[in-house]
PDB file of C-alpha atoms in Angstrom:
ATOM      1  CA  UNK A   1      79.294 110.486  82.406  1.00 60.00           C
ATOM      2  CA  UNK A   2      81.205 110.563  78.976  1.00 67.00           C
ATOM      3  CA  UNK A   3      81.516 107.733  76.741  1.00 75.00           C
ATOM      4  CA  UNK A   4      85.214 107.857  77.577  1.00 71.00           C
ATOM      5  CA  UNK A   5      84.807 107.699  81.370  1.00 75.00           C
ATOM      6  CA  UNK A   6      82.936 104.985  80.518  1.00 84.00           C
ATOM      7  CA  UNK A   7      84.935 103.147  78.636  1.00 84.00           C
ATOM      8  CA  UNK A   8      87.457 103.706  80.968  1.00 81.00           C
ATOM      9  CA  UNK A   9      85.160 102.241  84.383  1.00 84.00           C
ATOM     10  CA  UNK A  10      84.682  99.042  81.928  1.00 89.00           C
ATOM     11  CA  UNK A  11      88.162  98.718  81.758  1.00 86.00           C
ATOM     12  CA  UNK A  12      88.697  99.073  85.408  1.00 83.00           C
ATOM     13  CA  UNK A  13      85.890  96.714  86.857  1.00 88.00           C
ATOM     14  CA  UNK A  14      87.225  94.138  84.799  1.00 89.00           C
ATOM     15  CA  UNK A  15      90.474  94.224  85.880  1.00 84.00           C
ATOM     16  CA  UNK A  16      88.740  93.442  89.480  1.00 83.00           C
ATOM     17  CA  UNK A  17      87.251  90.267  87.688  1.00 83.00           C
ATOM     18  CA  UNK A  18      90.493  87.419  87.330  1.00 79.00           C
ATOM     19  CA  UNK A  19      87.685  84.776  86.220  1.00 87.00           C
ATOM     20  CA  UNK A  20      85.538  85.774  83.341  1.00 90.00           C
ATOM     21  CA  UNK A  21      82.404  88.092  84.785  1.00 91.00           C
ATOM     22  CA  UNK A  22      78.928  87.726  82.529  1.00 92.00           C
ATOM     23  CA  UNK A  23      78.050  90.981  80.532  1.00 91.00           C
ATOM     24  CA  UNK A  24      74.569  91.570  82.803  1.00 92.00           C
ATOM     25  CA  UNK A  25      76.445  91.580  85.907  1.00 92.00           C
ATOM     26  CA  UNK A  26      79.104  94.123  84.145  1.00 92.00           C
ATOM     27  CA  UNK A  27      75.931  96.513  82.775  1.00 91.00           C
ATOM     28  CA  UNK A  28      74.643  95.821  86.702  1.00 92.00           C
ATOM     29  CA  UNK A  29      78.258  97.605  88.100  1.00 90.00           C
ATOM     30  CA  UNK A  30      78.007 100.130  85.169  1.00 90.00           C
ATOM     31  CA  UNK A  31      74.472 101.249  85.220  1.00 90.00           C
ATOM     32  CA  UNK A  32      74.235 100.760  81.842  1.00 92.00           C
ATOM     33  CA  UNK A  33      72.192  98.572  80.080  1.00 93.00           C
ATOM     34  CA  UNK A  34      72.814  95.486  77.785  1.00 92.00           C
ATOM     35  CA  UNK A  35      72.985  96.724  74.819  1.00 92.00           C
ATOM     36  CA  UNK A  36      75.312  99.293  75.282  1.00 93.00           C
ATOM     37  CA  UNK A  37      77.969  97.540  77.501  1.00 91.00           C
ATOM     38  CA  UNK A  38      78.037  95.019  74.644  1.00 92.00           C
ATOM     39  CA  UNK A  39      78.712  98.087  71.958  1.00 92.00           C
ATOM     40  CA  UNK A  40      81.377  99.515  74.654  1.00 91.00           C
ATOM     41  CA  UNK A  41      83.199  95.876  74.925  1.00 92.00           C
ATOM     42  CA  UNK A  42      83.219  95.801  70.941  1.00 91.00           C
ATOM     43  CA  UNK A  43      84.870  99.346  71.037  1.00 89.00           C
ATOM     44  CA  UNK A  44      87.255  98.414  73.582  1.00 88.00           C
ATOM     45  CA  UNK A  45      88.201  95.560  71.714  1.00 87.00           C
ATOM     46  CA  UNK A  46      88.514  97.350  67.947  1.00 86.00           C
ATOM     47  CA  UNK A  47      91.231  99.794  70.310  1.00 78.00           C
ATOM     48  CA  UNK A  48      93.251  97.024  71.452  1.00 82.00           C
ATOM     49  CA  UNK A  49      91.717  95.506  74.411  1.00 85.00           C
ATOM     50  CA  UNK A  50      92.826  91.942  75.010  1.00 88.00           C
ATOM     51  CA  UNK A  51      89.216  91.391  76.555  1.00 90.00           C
ATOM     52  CA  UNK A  52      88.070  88.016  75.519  1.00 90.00           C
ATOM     53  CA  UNK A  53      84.837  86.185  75.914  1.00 87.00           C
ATOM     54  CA  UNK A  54      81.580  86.407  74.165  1.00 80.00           C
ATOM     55  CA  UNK A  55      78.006  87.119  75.267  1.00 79.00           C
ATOM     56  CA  UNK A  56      76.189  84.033  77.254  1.00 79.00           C
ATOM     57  CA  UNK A  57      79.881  83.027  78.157  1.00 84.00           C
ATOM     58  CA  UNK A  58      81.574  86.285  80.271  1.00 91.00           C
ATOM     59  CA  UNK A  59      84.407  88.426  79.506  1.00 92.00           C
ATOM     60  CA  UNK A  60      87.916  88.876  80.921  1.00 92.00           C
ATOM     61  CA  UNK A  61      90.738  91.232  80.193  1.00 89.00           C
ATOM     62  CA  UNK A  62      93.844  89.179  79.775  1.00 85.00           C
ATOM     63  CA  UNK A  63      97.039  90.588  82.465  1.00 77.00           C
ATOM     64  CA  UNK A  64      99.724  93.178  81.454  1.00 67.00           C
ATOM     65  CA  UNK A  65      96.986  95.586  79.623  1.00 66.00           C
ATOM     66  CA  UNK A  66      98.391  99.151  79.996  1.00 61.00           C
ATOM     67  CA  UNK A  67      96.229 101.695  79.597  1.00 57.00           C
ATOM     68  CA  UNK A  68      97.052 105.501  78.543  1.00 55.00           C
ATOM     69  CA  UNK A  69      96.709 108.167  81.174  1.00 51.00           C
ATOM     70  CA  UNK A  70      93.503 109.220  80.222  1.00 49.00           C
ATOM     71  CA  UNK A  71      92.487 110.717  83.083  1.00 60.00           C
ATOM     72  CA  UNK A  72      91.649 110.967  87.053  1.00 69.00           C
ATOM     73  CA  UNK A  73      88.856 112.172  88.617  1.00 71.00           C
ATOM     74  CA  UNK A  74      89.988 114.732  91.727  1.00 75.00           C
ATOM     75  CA  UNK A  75      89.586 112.433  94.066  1.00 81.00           C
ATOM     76  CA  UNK A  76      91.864 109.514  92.365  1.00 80.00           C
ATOM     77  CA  UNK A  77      94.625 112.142  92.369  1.00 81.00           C
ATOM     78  CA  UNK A  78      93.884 113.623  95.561  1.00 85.00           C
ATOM     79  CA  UNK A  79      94.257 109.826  96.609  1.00 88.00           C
ATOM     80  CA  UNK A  80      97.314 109.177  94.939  1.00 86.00           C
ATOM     81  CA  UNK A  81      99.135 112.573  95.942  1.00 87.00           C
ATOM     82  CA  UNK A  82      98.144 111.967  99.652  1.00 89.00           C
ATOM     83  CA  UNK A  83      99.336 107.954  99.425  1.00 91.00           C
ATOM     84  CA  UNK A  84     102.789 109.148  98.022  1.00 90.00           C
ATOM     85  CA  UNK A  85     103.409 112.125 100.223  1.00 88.00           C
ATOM     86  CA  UNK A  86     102.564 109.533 103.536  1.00 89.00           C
ATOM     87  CA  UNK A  87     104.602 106.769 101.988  1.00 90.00           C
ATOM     88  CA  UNK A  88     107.521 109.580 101.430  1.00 85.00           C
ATOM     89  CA  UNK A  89     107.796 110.581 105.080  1.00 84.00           C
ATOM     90  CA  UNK A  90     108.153 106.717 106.291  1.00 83.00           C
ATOM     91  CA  UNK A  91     111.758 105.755 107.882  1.00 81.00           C
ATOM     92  CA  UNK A  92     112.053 103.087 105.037  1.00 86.00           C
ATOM     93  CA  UNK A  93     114.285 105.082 102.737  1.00 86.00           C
ATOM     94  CA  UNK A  94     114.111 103.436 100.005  1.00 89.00           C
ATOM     95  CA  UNK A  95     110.419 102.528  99.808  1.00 90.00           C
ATOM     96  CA  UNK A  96     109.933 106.834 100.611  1.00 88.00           C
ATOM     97  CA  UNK A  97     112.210 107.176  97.870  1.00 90.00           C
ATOM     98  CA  UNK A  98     110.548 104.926  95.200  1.00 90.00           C
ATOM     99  CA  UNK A  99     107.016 107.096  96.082  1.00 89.00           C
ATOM    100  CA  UNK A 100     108.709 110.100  95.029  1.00 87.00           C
ATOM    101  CA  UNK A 101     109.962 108.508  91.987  1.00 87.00           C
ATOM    102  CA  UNK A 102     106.325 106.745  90.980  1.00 84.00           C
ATOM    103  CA  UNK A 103     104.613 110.324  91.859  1.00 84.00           C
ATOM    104  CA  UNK A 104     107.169 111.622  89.375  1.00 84.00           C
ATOM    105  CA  UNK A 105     106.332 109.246  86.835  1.00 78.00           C
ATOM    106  CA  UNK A 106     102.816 109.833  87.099  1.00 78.00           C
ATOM    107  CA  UNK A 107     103.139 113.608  86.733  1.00 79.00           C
ATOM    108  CA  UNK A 108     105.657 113.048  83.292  1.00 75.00           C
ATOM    109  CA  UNK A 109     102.670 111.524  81.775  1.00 68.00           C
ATOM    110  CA  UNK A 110      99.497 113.756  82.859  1.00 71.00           C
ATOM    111  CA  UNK A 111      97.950 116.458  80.594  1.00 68.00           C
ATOM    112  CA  UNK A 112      99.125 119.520  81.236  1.00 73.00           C
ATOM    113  CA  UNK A 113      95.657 120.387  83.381  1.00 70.00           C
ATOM    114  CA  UNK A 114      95.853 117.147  84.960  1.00 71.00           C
ATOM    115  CA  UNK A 115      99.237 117.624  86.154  1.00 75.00           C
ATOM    116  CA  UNK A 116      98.948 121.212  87.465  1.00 79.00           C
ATOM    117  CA  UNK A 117      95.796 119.470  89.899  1.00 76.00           C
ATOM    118  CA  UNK A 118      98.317 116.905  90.401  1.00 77.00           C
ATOM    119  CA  UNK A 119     100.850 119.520  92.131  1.00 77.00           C
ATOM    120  CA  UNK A 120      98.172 122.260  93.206  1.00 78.00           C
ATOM    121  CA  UNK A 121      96.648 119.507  95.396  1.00 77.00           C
ATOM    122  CA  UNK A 122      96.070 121.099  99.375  1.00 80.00           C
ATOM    123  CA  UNK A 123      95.963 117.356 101.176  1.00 82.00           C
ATOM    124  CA  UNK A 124      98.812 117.601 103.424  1.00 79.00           C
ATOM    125  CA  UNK A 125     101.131 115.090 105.508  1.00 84.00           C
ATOM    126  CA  UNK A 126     101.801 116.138 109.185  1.00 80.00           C
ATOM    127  CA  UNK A 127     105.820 115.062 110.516  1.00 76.00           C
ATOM    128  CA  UNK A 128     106.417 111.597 110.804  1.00 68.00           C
ATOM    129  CA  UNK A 129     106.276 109.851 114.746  1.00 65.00           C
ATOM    130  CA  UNK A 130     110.149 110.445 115.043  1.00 66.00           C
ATOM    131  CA  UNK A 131     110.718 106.710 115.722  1.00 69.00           C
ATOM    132  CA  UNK A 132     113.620 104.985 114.058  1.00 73.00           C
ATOM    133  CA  UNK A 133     114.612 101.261 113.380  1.00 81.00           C
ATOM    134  CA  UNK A 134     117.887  99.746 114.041  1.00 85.00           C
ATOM    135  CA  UNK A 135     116.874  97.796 110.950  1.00 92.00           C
ATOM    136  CA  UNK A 136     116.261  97.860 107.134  1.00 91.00           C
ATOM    137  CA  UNK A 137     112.925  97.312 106.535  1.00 92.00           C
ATOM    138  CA  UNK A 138     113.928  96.880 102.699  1.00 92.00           C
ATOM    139  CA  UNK A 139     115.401  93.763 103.511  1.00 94.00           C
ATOM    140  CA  UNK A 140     112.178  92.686 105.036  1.00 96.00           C
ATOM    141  CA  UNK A 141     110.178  93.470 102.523  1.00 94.00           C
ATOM    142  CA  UNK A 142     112.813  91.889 100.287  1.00 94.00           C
ATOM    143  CA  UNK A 143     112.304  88.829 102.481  1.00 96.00           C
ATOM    144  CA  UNK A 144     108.299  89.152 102.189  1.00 96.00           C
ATOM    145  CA  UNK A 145     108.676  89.268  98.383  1.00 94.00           C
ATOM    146  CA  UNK A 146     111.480  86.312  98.284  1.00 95.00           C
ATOM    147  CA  UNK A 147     109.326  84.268 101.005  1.00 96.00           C
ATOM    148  CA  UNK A 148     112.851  84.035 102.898  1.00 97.00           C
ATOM    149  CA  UNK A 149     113.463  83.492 106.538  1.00 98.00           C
ATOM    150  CA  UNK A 150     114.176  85.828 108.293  1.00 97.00           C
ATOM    151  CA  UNK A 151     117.037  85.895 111.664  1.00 98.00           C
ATOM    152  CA  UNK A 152     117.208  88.723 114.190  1.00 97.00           C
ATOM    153  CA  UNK A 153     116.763  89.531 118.210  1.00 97.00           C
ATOM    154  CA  UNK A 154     113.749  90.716 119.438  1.00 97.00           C
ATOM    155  CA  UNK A 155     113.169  92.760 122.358  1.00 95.00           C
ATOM    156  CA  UNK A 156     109.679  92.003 124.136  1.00 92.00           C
ATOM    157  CA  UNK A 157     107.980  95.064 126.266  1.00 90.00           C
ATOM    158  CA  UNK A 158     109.959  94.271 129.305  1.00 91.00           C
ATOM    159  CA  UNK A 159     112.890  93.908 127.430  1.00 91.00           C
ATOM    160  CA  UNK A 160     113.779  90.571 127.646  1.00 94.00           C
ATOM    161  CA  UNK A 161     115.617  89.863 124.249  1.00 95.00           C
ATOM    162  CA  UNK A 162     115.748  86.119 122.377  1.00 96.00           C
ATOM    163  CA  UNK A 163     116.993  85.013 118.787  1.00 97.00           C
ATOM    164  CA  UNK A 164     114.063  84.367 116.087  1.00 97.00           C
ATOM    165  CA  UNK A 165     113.949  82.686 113.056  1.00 98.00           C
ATOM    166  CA  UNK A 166     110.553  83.698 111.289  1.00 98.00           C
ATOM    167  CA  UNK A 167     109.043  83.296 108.110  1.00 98.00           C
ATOM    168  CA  UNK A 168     107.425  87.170 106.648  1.00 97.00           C
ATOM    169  CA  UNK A 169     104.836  87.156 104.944  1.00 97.00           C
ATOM    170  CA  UNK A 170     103.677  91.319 105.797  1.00 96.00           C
ATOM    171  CA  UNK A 171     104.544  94.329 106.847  1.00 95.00           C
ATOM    172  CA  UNK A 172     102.433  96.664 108.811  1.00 93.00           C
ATOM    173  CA  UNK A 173     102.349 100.796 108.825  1.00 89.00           C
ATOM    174  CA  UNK A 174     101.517 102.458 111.666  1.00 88.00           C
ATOM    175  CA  UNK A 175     101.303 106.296 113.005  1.00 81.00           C
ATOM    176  CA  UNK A 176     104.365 105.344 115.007  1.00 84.00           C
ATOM    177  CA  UNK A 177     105.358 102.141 114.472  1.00 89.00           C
ATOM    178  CA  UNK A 178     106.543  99.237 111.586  1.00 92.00           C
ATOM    179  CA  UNK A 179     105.204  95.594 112.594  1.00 95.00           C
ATOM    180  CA  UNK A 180     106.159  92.172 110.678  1.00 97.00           C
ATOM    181  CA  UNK A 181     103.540  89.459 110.827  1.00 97.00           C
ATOM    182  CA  UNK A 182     105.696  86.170 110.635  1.00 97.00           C
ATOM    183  CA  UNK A 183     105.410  82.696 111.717  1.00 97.00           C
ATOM    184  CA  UNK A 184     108.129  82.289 114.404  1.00 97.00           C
ATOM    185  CA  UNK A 185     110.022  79.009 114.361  1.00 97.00           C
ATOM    186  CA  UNK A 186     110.084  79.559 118.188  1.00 96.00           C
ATOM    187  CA  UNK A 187     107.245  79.969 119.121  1.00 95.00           C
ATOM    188  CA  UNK A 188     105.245  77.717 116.841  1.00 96.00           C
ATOM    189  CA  UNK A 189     102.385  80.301 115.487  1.00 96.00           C
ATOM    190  CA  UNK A 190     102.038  83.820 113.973  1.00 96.00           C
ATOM    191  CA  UNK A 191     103.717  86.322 115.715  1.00 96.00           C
ATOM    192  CA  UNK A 192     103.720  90.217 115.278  1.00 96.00           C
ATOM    193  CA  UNK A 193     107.694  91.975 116.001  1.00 97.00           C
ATOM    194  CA  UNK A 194     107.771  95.909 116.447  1.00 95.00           C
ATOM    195  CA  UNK A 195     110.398  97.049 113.941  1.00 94.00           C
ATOM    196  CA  UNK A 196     111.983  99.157 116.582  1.00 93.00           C
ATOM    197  CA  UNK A 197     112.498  96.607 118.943  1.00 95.00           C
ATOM    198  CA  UNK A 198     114.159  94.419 116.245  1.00 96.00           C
ATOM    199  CA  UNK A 199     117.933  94.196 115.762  1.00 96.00           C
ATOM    200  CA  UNK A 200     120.666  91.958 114.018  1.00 95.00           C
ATOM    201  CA  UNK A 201     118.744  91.858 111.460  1.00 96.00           C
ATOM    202  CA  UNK A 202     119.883  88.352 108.982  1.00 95.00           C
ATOM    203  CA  UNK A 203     118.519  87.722 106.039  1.00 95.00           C
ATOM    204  CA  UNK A 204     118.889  84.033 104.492  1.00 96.00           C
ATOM    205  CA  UNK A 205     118.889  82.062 101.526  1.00 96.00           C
ATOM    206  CA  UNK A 206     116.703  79.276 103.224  1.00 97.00           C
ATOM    207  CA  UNK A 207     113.159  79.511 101.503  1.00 97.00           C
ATOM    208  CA  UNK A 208     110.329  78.509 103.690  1.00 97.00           C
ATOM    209  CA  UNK A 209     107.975  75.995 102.947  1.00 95.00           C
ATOM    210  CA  UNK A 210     104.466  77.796 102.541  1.00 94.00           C
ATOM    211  CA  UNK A 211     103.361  80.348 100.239  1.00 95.00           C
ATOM    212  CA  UNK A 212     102.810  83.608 101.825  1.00 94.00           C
ATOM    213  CA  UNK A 213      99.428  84.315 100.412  1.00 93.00           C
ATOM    214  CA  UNK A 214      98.292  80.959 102.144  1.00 95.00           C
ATOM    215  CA  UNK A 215      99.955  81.887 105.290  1.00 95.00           C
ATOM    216  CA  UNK A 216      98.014  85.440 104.770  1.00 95.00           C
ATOM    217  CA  UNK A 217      94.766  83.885 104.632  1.00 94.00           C
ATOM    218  CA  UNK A 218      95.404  81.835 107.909  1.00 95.00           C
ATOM    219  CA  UNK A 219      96.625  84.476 109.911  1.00 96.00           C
ATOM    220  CA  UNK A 220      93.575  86.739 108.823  1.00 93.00           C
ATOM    221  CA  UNK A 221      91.461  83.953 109.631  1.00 93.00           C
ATOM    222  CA  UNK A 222      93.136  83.903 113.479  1.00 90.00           C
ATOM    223  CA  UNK A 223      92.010  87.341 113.809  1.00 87.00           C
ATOM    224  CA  UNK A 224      88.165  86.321 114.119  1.00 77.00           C
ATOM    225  CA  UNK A 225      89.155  84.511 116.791  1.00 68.00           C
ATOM    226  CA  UNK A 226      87.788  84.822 120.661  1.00 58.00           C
ATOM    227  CA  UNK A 227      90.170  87.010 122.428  1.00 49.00           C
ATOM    228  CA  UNK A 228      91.095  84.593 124.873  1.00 44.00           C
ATOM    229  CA  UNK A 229      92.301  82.052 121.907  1.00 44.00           C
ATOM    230  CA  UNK A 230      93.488  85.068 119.870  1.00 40.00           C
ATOM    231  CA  UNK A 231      96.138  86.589 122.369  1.00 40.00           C
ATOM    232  CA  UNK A 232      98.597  83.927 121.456  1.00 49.00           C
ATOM    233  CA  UNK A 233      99.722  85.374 118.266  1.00 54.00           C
ATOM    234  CA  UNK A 234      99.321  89.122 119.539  1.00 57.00           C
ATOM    235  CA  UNK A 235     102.803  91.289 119.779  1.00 61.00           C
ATOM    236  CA  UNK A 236     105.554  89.146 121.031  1.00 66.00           C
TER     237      UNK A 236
END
């Protein structure tokens, strides 16, 4: 490995780390020893780096550091290709839209050699499942974002149909099929709604009360449940 790549995996693992990370278990993740991940946080830091800390104490990199497009291994841009070709054939239009644009982006500031791998890459994306939504799932994500209620009517399997008021907190991609995880005001626990059995489709102004990282957490937490507690919150 260069001293660049190097400099560059430093720079990655610690934006893993939000809470300051000791140098020993840094040279651990590197492979490196000591000495020399001290000498590469010193050069980091005479570049620019906002990494702060000291040895014995730990070291952060503060948020918002952007780095120059050095480079990507094949892989990273095989991986970021593939990502933005899937993401492209979705039925959200403007989410497809917005990979097309960042994969754009990306390519406008590659090295020339980096950018010809970039659109030489052979990882292909078969045709999408065909299924379409009545709805806009970019108000749902909008709604995810906002942590906004959400109004519509849902269909259930045997297509009985009811009014929900839910609270979004994620959005699930499937071969075929879009599902929101929500706590439904109904029904009093997490529920999961098939996109394409979703209509009416209201967004609101009323805020809900929890934060949607907490309500993450909790509903991951469900999932580790015995599947006779655990059916509850399946697919509504």
């Amino acid at each position: 490995m260069s001293r660049s790549e190097r400099l560059l995996d430093l720079i990655q693992i610690l934006r893993r780390h939000r809470r300051p990370v000791s140098g020993r278990t840094l040279a651990g993740e590197m492979g490196v020893s000591i000495r020399t991940l001290y000498r590469d946080i010193a050069t980091l830091q005479g570049q620019g780096a906002p990494i702060e800390g000291e040895a014995g104490l730990g070291y952060v990199l503060k948020p918002g550091f952007m780095l120059p497009p050095l480079m990507f291994t094949d892989e990273e841009i095989e991986a970021i290709v593939l990502g933005s070709r899937w993401v492209a054939k979705q039925p959200d239009k403007r989410l497809a839209a917005a990979a097309a644009d960042a994969l754009s982006k990306i390519a406008a500031v590659l090295p020339d050699d980096l950018r010809e791998d970039l659109d030489a890459t052979t990882l292909l994306v078969g045709p999408g499942s065909g299924t379409v939504e009545a709805i806009d799932l970019g108000v749902v994500r909008q709604a995810i974002r906002d942590e906004r209620k959400l109004g519509f009517l849902y269909r259930d399997a045997g297509g009985a149909a009811s009014e929900r008021l839910v609270w979004p907190f994620a959005l699930g991609f499937f071969d075929k099929v879009r599902v929101m995880v929500a706590w439904c005001e109904m029904r009093q626990d997490f529920r999961h709604f098939r996109a394409d059995r979703m209509s009416g489709l209201s967004a609101t102004d009323i805020r809900y009360p929890r934060r949607r990282q907490a309500m993450l957490k909790e509903w991951r937490a469900t999932l580790d449940r015995p599947v006779q507690n655990a059916s509850n919150n399946s697919e509504d």
